[in-house]
Amino acid sequence: MNTSAKLIALLLLCAATGVTHAACSYDVVVGDYLRFSTPEVSVEKSCASVTINLRHEGTLAAKIMGHNWVLSADADVQGVATDGMSAGLANNYVKPNDARVIAASSVIGGGDKTTLTFTTADLSAGGKYTFFCSFPGHSYGMRGKFSVTL
Ligand code: CO
């Protein structure tokens, strides 16, 4: 394969797998199911900030099928999710002032949308990060790899 054929093959592969590549802003869709439309997020350290536009295309209320977008180091996912359960919907299922949380959006229900913006200053290129939904019971299915590249 020549270079352009390889590039086209790579683009087709990306489209087929739904993997999105480095950008500073992502549109993420959720619904009345346990899945993010964007299975992976990759940002460049040069992004001064990262923006996640979260939209819930479903109809169920936040207290039934709410979703948020929470970022932490891989090792902290379980602890953040467990403590988030106790924090309740009033705290968007995130323990207040949880230092393990790098960024967290509000919990939204069907028909709602929210935007989360956070700095890349505290993120390390090559670091192991995971984004997930901290609504009780959702973090196992609703999670994905978050990577930072130079
Ligand atoms: Co959820």
CSV table of C-alpha atoms and ligand atoms in Angstrom, one decimal:
chain,number,residue,atom,x,y,z
A,1,MET,CA,0.0,0.0,0.0
A,2,ASN,CA,1.2,3.5,-0.7
A,3,THR,CA,1.0,6.2,1.9
A,4,SER,CA,-2.3,7.7,0.8
A,5,ALA,CA,-3.9,4.2,0.6
A,6,LYS,CA,-2.7,3.6,4.2
A,7,LEU,CA,-4.1,6.9,5.3
A,8,ILE,CA,-7.5,6.1,3.7
A,9,ALA,CA,-7.4,2.6,5.3
A,10,LEU,CA,-6.7,4.2,8.7
A,11,LEU,CA,-9.5,6.7,8.3
A,12,LEU,CA,-11.9,3.9,7.4
A,13,LEU,CA,-10.8,1.9,10.3
A,14,CYS,CA,-11.3,4.9,12.6
A,15,ALA,CA,-14.8,5.4,11.2
A,16,ALA,CA,-15.7,1.8,11.6
A,17,THR,CA,-14.5,1.5,15.2
A,18,GLY,CA,-15.9,4.8,16.3
A,19,VAL,CA,-12.6,5.7,17.8
A,20,THR,CA,-12.1,9.4,17.8
A,21,HIS,CA,-8.8,11.1,17.6
A,22,ALA,CA,-7.1,14.0,19.2
A,23,ALA,CA,-9.3,17.1,19.4
A,24,CYS,CA,-9.9,19.6,22.1
A,25,SER,CA,-13.7,19.3,22.0
A,26,TYR,CA,-16.0,16.3,21.9
A,27,ASP,CA,-19.7,15.9,21.4
A,28,VAL,CA,-20.8,12.9,23.5
A,29,VAL,CA,-24.3,11.5,23.2
A,30,VAL,CA,-26.0,9.3,25.9
A,31,GLY,CA,-29.5,8.0,26.1
A,32,ASP,CA,-31.9,5.6,27.8
A,33,TYR,CA,-29.1,3.0,27.7
A,34,LEU,CA,-25.7,2.4,29.4
A,35,ARG,CA,-23.3,3.6,26.8
A,36,PHE,CA,-21.4,6.7,25.7
A,37,SER,CA,-21.4,7.5,21.9
A,38,THR,CA,-17.7,8.2,22.2
A,39,PRO,CA,-15.8,5.1,23.5
A,40,GLU,CA,-12.5,6.8,23.7
A,41,VAL,CA,-11.3,10.3,24.1
A,42,SER,CA,-7.8,11.5,23.2
A,43,VAL,CA,-6.6,15.1,23.6
A,44,GLU,CA,-3.4,16.8,23.0
A,45,LYS,CA,-1.5,18.4,25.9
A,46,SER,CA,-1.4,21.6,23.8
A,47,CYS,CA,-5.2,21.9,24.2
A,48,ALA,CA,-5.4,24.7,26.7
A,49,SER,CA,-8.7,23.2,27.8
A,50,VAL,CA,-10.9,20.3,26.9
A,51,THR,CA,-14.6,20.7,26.3
A,52,ILE,CA,-17.1,17.8,26.6
A,53,ASN,CA,-20.6,18.6,25.2
A,54,LEU,CA,-22.8,15.9,26.8
A,55,ARG,CA,-26.3,15.4,25.3
A,56,HIS,CA,-28.9,13.0,26.5
A,57,GLU,CA,-31.1,11.9,23.6
A,58,GLY,CA,-33.4,9.7,25.8
A,59,THR,CA,-36.6,10.5,27.6
A,60,LEU,CA,-36.0,9.1,31.1
A,61,ALA,CA,-35.5,11.4,34.0
A,62,ALA,CA,-32.2,12.1,35.6
A,63,LYS,CA,-33.1,10.2,38.8
A,64,ILE,CA,-34.0,7.1,36.7
A,65,MET,CA,-31.4,7.1,33.8
A,66,GLY,CA,-29.2,10.1,34.5
A,67,HIS,CA,-25.7,10.3,33.1
A,68,ASN,CA,-22.6,12.4,33.7
A,69,TRP,CA,-19.1,12.4,32.4
A,70,VAL,CA,-16.4,12.0,35.1
A,71,LEU,CA,-12.7,11.9,34.6
A,72,SER,CA,-10.1,10.3,37.0
A,73,ALA,CA,-6.9,8.3,37.0
A,74,ASP,CA,-7.6,4.6,36.1
A,75,ALA,CA,-6.7,3.6,39.7
A,76,ASP,CA,-9.3,6.0,41.2
A,77,VAL,CA,-12.4,5.0,39.2
A,78,GLN,CA,-13.7,2.4,41.6
A,79,GLY,CA,-13.3,4.7,44.7
A,80,VAL,CA,-14.8,7.7,43.0
A,81,ALA,CA,-17.8,5.7,41.7
A,82,THR,CA,-18.4,4.1,45.1
A,83,ASP,CA,-18.2,7.4,47.0
A,84,GLY,CA,-20.3,9.1,44.3
A,85,MET,CA,-23.1,6.7,45.0
A,86,SER,CA,-23.4,7.9,48.6
A,87,ALA,CA,-23.1,11.5,47.5
A,88,GLY,CA,-26.5,11.2,45.7
A,89,LEU,CA,-28.1,13.0,42.8
A,90,ALA,CA,-28.0,16.3,44.6
A,91,ASN,CA,-24.2,16.2,44.3
A,92,ASN,CA,-24.3,14.7,40.8
A,93,TYR,CA,-23.1,11.4,42.2
A,94,VAL,CA,-19.7,12.8,42.9
A,95,LYS,CA,-18.4,13.3,46.5
A,96,PRO,CA,-17.9,17.0,47.1
A,97,ASN,CA,-14.3,18.1,46.9
A,98,ASP,CA,-13.1,14.7,45.8
A,99,ALA,CA,-9.4,15.3,44.9
A,100,ARG,CA,-9.4,12.1,42.8
A,101,VAL,CA,-11.9,13.7,40.4
A,102,ILE,CA,-10.1,15.6,37.6
A,103,ALA,CA,-13.3,16.8,36.0
A,104,ALA,CA,-17.0,16.0,36.3
A,105,SER,CA,-20.1,17.3,34.6
A,106,SER,CA,-23.6,17.6,36.0
A,107,VAL,CA,-25.9,14.6,35.8
A,108,ILE,CA,-28.5,15.1,33.0
A,109,GLY,CA,-31.7,13.3,32.1
A,110,GLY,CA,-33.5,12.8,28.9
A,111,GLY,CA,-33.6,15.8,26.6
A,112,ASP,CA,-31.0,17.7,28.6
A,113,LYS,CA,-27.5,18.7,27.7
A,114,THR,CA,-24.5,20.1,29.6
A,115,THR,CA,-21.0,21.3,28.9
A,116,LEU,CA,-17.9,20.5,30.9
A,117,THR,CA,-14.6,22.4,30.3
A,118,PHE,CA,-11.4,21.6,32.2
A,119,THR,CA,-7.8,22.5,31.8
A,120,THR,CA,-5.1,20.1,30.6
A,121,ALA,CA,-2.6,21.6,33.0
A,122,ASP,CA,-3.0,18.7,35.5
A,123,LEU,CA,-2.9,16.0,32.9
A,124,SER,CA,0.2,14.1,31.9
A,125,ALA,CA,0.9,12.9,28.4
A,126,GLY,CA,0.9,9.1,28.6
A,127,GLY,CA,-1.0,9.1,31.9
A,128,LYS,CA,-3.7,6.5,32.5
A,129,TYR,CA,-7.1,8.1,32.7
A,130,THR,CA,-10.6,6.8,32.5
A,131,PHE,CA,-13.9,8.7,31.9
A,132,PHE,CA,-17.1,7.2,33.2
A,133,CYS,CA,-20.6,7.8,34.4
A,134,SER,CA,-20.9,7.8,38.2
A,135,PHE,CA,-24.7,7.2,38.3
A,136,PRO,CA,-25.1,4.2,40.6
A,137,GLY,CA,-24.4,1.0,38.6
A,138,HIS,CA,-23.4,2.7,35.4
A,139,SER,CA,-19.6,2.9,35.8
A,140,TYR,CA,-18.9,-0.6,34.6
A,141,GLY,CA,-20.6,-0.2,31.2
A,142,MET,CA,-20.2,3.5,30.8
A,143,ARG,CA,-16.5,4.0,30.8
A,144,GLY,CA,-13.8,4.6,28.3
A,145,LYS,CA,-10.1,5.4,27.9
A,146,PHE,CA,-9.0,9.0,28.1
A,147,SER,CA,-5.5,9.6,26.7
A,148,VAL,CA,-3.3,12.6,26.5
A,149,THR,CA,-0.7,13.0,23.8
A,150,LEU,CA,2.0,15.5,23.3
B,1,CO,CO,-25.0,6.8,33.2
